Short mmCIF file of C-alpha atoms (C1' of nucleotides) in Angstrom, two decimals:
data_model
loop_
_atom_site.label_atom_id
_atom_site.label_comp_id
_atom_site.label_asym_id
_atom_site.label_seq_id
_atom_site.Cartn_x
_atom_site.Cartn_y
_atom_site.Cartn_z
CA UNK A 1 59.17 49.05 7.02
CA UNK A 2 62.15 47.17 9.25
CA UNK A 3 60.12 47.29 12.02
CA UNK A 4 62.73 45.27 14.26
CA UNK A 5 65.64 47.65 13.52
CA UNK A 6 67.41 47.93 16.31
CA UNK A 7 69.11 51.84 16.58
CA UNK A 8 71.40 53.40 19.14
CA UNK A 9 68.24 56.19 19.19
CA UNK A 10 65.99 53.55 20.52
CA UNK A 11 68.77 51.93 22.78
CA UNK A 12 69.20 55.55 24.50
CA UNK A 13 65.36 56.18 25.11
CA UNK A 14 65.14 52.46 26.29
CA UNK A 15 68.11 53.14 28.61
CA UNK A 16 66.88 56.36 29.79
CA UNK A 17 63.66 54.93 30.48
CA UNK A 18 64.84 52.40 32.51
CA UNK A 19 67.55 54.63 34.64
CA UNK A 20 64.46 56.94 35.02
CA UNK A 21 62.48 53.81 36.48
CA UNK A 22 65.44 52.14 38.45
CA UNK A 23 68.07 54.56 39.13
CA UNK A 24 71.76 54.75 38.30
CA UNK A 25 72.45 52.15 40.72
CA UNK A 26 69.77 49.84 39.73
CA UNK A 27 69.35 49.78 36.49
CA UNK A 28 71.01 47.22 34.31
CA UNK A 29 72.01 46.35 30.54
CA UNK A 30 69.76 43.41 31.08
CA UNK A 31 67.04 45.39 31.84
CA UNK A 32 67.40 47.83 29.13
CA UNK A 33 67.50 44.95 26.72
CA UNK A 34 64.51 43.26 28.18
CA UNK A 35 62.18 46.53 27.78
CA UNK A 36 64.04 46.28 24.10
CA UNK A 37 62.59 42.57 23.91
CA UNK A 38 66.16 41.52 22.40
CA UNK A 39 68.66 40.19 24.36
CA UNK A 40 71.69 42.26 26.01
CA UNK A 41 74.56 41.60 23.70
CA UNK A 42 72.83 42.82 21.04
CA UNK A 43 73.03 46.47 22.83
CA UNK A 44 76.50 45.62 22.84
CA UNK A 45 76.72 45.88 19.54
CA UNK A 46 75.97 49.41 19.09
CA UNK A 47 77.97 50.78 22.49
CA UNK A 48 80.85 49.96 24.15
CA UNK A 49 80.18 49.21 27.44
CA UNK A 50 77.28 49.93 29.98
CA UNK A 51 79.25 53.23 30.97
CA UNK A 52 79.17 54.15 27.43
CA UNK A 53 75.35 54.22 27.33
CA UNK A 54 75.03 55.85 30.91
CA UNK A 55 77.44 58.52 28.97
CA UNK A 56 75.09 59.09 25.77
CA UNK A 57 72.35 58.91 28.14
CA UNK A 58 73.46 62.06 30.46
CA UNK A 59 74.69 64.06 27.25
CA UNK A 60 71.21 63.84 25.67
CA UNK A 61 70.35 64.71 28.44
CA UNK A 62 72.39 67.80 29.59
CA UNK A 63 72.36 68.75 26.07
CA UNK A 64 68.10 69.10 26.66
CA UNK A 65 68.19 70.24 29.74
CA UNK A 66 70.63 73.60 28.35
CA UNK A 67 69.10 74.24 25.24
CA UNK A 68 67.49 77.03 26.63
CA UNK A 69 71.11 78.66 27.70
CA UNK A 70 72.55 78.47 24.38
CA UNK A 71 69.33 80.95 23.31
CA UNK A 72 70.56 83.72 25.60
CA UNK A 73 74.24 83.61 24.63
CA UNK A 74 72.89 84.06 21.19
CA UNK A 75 70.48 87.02 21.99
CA UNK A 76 71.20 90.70 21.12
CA UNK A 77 70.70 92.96 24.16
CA UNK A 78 72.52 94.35 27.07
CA UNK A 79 75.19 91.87 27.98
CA UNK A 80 74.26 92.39 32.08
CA UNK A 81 70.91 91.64 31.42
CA UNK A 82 71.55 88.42 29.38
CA UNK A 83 74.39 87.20 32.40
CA UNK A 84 71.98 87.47 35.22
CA UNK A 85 69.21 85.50 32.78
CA UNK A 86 71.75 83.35 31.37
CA UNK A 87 72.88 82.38 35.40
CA UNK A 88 68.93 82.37 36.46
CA UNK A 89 68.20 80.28 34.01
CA UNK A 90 71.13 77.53 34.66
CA UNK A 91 70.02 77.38 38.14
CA UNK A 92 66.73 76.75 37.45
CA UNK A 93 67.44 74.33 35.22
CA UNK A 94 69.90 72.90 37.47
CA UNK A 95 67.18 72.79 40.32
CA UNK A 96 64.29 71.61 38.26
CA UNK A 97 66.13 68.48 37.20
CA UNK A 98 67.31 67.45 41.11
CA UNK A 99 63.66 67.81 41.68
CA UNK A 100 61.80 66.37 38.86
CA UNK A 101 64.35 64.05 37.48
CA UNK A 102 66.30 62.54 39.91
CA UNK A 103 67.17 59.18 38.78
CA UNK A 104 68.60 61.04 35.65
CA UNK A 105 70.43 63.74 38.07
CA UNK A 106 72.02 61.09 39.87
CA UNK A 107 73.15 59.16 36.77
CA UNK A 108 74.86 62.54 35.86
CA UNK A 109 76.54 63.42 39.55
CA UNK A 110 77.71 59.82 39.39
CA UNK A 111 79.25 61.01 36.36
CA UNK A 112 81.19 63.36 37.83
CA UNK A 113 84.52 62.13 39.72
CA UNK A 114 84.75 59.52 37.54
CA UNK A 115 87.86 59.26 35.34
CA UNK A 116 88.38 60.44 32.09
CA UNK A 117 84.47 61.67 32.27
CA UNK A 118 84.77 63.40 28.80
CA UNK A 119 80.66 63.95 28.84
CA UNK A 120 81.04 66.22 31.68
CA UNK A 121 83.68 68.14 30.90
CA UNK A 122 82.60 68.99 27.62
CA UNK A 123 79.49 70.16 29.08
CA UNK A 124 81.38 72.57 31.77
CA UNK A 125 83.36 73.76 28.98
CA UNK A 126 80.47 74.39 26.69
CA UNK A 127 78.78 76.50 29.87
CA UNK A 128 82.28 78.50 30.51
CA UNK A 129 82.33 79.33 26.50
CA UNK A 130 78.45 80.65 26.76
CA UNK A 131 79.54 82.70 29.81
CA UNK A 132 82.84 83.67 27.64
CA UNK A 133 80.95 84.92 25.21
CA UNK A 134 78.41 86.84 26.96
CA UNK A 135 81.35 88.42 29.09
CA UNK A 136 82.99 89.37 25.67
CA UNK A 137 79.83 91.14 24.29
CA UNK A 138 79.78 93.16 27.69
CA UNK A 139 83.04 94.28 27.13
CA UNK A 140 82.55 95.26 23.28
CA UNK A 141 79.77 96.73 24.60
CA UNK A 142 81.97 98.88 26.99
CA UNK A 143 79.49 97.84 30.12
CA UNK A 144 82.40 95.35 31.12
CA UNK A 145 85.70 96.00 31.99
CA UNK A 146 88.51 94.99 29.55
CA UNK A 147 89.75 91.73 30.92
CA UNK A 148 90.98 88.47 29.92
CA UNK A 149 86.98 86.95 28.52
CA UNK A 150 88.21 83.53 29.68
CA UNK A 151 89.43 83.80 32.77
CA UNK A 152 86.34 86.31 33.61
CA UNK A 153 84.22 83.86 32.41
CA UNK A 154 85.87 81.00 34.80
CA UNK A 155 85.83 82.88 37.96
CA UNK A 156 82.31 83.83 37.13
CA UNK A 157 80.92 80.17 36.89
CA UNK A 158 83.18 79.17 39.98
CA UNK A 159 81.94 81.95 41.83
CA UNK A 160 78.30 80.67 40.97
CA UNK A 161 79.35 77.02 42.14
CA UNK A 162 76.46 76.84 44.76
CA UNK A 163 74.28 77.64 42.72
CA UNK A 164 74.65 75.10 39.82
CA UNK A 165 77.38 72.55 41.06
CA UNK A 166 75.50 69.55 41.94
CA UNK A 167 77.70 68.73 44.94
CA UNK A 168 75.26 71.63 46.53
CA UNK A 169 71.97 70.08 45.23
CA UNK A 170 70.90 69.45 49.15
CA UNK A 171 71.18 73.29 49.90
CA UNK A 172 68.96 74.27 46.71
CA UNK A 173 65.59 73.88 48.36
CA UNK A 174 66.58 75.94 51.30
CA UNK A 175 64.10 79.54 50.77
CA UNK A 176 67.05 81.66 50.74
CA UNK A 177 68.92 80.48 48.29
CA UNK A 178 67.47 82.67 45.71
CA UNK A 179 67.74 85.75 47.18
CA UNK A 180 71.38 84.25 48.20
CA UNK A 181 71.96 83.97 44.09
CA UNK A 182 70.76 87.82 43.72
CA UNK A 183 73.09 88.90 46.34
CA UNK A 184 76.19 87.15 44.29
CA UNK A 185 75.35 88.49 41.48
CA UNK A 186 74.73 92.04 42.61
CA UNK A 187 78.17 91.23 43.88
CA UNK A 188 79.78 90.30 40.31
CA UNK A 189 77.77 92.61 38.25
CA UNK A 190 79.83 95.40 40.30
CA UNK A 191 82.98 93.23 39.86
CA UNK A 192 82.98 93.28 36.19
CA UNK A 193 81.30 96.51 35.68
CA UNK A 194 83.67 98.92 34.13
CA UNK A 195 84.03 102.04 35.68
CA UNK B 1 96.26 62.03 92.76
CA UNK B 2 93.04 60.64 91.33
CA UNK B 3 94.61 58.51 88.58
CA UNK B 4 91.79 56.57 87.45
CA UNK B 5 89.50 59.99 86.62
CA UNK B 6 87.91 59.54 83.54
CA UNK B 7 87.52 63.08 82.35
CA UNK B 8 85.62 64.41 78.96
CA UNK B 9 89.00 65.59 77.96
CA UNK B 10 90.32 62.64 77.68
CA UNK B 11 87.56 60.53 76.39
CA UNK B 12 87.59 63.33 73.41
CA UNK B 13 91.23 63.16 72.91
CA UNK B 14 90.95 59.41 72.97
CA UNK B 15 87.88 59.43 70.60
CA UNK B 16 90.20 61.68 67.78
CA UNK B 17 93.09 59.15 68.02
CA UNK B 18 89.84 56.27 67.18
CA UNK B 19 88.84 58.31 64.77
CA UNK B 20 92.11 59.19 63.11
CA UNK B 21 92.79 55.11 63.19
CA UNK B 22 89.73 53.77 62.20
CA UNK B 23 88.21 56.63 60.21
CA UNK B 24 84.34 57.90 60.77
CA UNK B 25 83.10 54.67 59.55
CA UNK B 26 84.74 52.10 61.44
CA UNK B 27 85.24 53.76 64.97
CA UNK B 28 83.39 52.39 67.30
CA UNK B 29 81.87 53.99 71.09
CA UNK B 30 83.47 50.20 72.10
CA UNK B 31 87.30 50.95 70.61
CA UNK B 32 87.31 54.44 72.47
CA UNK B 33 86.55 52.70 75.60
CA UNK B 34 89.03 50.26 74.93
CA UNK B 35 91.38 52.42 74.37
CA UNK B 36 90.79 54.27 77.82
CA UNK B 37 90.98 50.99 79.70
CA UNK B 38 87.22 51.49 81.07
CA UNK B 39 83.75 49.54 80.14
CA UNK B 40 82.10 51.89 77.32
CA UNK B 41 79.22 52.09 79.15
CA UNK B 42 81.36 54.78 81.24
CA UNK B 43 81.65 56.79 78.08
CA UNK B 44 77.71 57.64 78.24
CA UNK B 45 77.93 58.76 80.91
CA UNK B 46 79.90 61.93 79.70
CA UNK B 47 78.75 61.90 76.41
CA UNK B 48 74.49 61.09 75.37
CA UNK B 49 75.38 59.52 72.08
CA UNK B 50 77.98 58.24 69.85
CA UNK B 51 77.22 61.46 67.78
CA UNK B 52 77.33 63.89 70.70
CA UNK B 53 80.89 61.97 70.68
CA UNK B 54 81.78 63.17 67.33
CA UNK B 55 79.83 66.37 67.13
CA UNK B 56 82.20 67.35 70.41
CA UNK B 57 85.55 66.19 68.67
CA UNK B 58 84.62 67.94 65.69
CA UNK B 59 84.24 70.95 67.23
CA UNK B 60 87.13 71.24 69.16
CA UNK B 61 89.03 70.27 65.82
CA UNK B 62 87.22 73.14 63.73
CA UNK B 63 87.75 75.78 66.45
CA UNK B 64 91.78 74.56 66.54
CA UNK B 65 91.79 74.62 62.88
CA UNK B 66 90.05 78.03 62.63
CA UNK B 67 91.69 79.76 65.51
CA UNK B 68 94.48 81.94 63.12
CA UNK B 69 91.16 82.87 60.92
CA UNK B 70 90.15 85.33 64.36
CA UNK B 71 93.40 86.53 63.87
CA UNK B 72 93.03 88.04 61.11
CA UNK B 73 89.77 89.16 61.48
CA UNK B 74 90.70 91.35 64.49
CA UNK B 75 93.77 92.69 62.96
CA UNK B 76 93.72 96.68 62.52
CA UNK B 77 95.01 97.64 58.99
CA UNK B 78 93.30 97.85 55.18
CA UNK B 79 90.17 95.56 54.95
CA UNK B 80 90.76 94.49 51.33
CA UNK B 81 93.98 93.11 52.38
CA UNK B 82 92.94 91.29 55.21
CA UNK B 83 89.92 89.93 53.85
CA UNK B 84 92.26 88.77 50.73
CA UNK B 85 94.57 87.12 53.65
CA UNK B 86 91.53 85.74 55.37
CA UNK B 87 90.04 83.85 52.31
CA UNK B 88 93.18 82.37 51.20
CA UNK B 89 94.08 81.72 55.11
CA UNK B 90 90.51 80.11 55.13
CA UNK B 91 91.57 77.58 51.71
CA UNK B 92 94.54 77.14 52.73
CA UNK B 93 93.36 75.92 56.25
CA UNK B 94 90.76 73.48 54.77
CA UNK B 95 93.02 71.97 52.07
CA UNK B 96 95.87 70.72 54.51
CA UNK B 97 93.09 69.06 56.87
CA UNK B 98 91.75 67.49 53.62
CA UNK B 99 95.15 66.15 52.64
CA UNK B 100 97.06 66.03 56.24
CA UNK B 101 93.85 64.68 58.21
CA UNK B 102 91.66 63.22 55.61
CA UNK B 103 89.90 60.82 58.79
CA UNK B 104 88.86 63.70 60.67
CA UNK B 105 88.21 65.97 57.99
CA UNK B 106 85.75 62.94 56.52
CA UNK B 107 84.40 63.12 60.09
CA UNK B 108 83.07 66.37 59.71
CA UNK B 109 81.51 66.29 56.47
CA UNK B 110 79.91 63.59 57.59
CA UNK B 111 78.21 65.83 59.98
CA UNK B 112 77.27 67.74 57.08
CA UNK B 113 73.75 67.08 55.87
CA UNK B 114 72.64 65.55 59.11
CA UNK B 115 69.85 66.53 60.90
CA UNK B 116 70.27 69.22 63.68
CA UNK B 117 74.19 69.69 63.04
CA UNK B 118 74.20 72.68 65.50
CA UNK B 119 78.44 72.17 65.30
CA UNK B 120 78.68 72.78 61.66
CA UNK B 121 75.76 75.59 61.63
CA UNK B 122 77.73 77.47 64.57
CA UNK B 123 80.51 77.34 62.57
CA UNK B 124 79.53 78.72 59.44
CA UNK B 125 77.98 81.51 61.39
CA UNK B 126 81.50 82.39 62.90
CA UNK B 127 82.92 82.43 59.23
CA UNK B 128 80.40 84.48 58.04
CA UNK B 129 80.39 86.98 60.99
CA UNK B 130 84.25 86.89 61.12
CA UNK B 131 83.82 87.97 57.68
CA UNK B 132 81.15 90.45 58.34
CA UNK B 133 83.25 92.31 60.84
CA UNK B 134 86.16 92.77 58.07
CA UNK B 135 83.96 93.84 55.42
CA UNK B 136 82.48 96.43 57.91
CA UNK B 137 85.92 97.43 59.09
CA UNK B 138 86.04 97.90 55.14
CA UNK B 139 83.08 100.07 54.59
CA UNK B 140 83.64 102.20 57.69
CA UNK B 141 87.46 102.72 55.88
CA UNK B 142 85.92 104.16 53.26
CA UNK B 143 87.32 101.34 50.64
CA UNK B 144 83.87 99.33 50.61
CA UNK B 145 81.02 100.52 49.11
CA UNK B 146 78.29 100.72 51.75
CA UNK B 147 75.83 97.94 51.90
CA UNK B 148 74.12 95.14 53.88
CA UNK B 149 77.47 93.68 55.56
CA UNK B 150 75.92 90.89 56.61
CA UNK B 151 74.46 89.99 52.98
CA UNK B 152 77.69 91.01 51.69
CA UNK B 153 79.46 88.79 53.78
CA UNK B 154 77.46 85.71 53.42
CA UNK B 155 77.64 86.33 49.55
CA UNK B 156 81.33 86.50 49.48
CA UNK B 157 81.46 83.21 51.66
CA UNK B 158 78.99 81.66 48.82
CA UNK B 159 80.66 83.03 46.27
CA UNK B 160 84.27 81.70 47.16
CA UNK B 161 81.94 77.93 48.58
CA UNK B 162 84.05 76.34 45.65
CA UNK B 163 87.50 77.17 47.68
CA UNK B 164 85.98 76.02 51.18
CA UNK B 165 83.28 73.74 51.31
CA UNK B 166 84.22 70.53 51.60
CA UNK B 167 82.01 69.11 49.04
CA UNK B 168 84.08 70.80 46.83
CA UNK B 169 87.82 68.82 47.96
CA UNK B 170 88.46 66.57 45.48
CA UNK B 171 88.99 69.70 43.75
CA UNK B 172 91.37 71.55 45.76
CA UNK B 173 94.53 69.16 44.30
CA UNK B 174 94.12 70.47 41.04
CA UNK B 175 96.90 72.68 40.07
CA UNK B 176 94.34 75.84 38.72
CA UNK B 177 93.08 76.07 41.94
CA UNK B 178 95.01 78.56 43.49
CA UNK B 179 95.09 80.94 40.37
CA UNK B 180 91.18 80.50 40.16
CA UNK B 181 90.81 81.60 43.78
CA UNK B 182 92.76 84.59 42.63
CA UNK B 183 90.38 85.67 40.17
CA UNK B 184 87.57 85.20 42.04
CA UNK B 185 89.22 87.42 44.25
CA UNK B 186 89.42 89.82 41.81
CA UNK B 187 86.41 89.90 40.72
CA UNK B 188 84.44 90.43 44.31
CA UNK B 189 87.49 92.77 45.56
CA UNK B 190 86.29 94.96 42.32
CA UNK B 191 82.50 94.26 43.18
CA UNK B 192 83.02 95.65 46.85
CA UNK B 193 84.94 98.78 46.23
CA UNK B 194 83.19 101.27 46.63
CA UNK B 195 83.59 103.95 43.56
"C1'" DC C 1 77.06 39.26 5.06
"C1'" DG C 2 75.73 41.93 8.84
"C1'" DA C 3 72.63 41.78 12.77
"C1'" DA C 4 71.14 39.16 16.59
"C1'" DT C 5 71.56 35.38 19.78
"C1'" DG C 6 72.62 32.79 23.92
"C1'" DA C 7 76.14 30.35 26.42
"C1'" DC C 8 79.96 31.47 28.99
"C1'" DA C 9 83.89 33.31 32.47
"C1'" DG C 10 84.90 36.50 35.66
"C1'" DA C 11 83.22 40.49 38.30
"C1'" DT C 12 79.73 42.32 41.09
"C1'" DT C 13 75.59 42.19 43.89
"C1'" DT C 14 72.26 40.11 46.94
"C1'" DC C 15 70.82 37.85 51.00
"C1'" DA C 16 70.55 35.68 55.30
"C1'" DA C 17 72.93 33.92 59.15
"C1'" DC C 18 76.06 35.58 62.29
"C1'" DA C 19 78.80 38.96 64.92
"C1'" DT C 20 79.38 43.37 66.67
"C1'" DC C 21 77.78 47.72 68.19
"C1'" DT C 22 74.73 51.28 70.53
"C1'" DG C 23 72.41 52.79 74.29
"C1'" DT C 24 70.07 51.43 78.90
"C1'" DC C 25 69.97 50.12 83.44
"C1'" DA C 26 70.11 47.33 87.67
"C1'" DT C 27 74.02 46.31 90.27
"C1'" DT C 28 78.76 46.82 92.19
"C1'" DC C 29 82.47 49.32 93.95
"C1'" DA C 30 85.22 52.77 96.57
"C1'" DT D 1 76.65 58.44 96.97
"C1'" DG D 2 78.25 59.05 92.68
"C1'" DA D 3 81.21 56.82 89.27
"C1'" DA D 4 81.93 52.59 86.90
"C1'" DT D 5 80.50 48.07 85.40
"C1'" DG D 6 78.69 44.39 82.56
"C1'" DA D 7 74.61 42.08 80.93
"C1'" DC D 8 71.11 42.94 77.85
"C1'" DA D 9 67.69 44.13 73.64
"C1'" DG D 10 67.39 45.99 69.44
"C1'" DA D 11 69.95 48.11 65.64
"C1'" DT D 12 73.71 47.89 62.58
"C1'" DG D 13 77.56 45.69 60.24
"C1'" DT D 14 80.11 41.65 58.45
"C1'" DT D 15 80.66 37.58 55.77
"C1'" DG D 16 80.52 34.09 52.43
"C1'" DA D 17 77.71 31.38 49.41
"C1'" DA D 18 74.37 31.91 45.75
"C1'" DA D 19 72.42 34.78 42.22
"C1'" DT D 20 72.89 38.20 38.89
"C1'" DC D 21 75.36 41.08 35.86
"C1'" DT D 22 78.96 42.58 32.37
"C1'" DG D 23 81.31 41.91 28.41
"C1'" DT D 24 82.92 38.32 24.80
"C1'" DC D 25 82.36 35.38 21.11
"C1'" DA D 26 81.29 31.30 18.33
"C1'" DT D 27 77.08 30.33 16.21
"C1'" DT D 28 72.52 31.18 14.08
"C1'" DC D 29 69.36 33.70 11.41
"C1'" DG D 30 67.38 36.31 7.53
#
DNA sequence: CGAATGACAGATTTCAACATCTGTCATTCA
DNA sequence: TGAATGACAGATGTTGAAATCTGTCATTCG
């Protein structure tokens, strides 16, 4: 057994580890390679550059955190039904990572802004195409309105922006704000409800 | 003619031209005295605080900006076409402080998120009830179904938060933006009517 | 030979001394 | 007498020198 091989896998859990104990601002390649017990060029050698591992870190990451969302898109089942769970489920999500992880939440919102931030943009384009695809099933289904799926889709997730856009993480532990999510999406259910 | 009066008019229109100079994070209590030509110990006595300063010239500045938003809400006519004037009146509004005034605009959102804003609480009341009134106008027309205005109202200003809230700016340059606010529109002018 | 090292240059961050600012108040001024 | 002043203490911000970090690479190691 090479029991000193040195993987990107380990790298990632080292780095997460270490964002999780110092925060994005913090934590440092040095300090990844010290919990590592090798020294810090050798991360070098599997990524780029320290925004490269912050990157792989947060897509893990995201990638975790959604898992869940993927299963509804996939379900059978009223497509209204599986919208308001799939847009539930992405804000609690959303909320239980400020809360519980928030040295990884803030490596992700740091993230965001930055330029050429493929990571996150994938990930808001893999969350449109679940919504797409839901939206798309409600329409076969004839409980939609024929529309263009896309565009639907988009004005759906940027009408939810408070309530999974991390720029609004501060309002999410006001009381209201889930009653405030049942009210918008009484609001869109009617909007896309074919009649 | 009292000359040398030092009125809180002019110590606020003083502090906005410090603040439009210097930006939120340089102005100092010290430069708006200065530029008044009086010690700025004379400024407390109009003013309690350096954010009572502030709070005060960001009021005035939200109620100028806003003033054409009344407007429309006390307009006679169709409700879905006002309220679609409002909104976009409402973006538009917000966008050219962003871009035109970017030091005063960074002065209010920096009164975002403090503790005891009253100024920026008021305000979003007056959006909300400005857009209560229309959507009531709407229902009592007949061309809204009927419903908790006020809920309805605050769920329309969270649903369009990605087109007005300044956490969201950085987004308002990009070119999508103004067809996206469309189909939001869309979307909540469907999920209002009433059928 | 490929993986790891550690020394290195330039960029970034820390830290502590210093300067400025906020808010108060006893005093001055008109 | 009420508005303005300026000196002051404590808080906050600035600055530049020292420490640390990022990313590279010639060298070592297995």
């Amino acid at each position: 057994m090479t029991e000193s091989a040195l993987t990107p896998e380990q790298i990632l859990r080292a780095t997460e580890d270490v964002l999780r104990r110092y925060g994005p601002a913090k934590a440092t390649v040095v300090d990844v390679a010290r919990a590592l017990g090798v020294s810090h060029g050798s991360v070098y050698r599997h990524f780029a550059s320290k925004a490269a591992l912050r990157e792989a870190v947060t897509e893990r990451w995201l990638d975790r955190a959604h898992r869940e969302l993927a299963g509804i898109t996939a379900e059978d089942g009223p497509a209204a039904d599986r919208l308001h769970r799939w847009l539930l489920a992405l804000f609690t999500a959303k909320r239980r990572k400020a809360l519980d992880d928030p040295e990884l939440f803030a490596t992700y919102t740091a993230l965001i802004g930055q330029t050429a931030s493929t990571v996150v943009e994938r990930h808001l384009e893999t969350l449109v195409g679940q919504l797409a695809a839901i939206v798309a099933d409600g329409v076969a289904q004839g409980v939609f309105a024929a529309c263009d799926v896309r565009a639907a889709a988009r004005a759906v997730f940027q009408a939810t922006a408070r309530f999974h856009d991390p720029c609004h993480a501060a309002e999410w532990t006001d009381p209201r704000t889930d009653a405030d999510l049942e009210a918008v999406w009484a609001l869109l259910l009617n909007g896309l409800a074919a009649r």
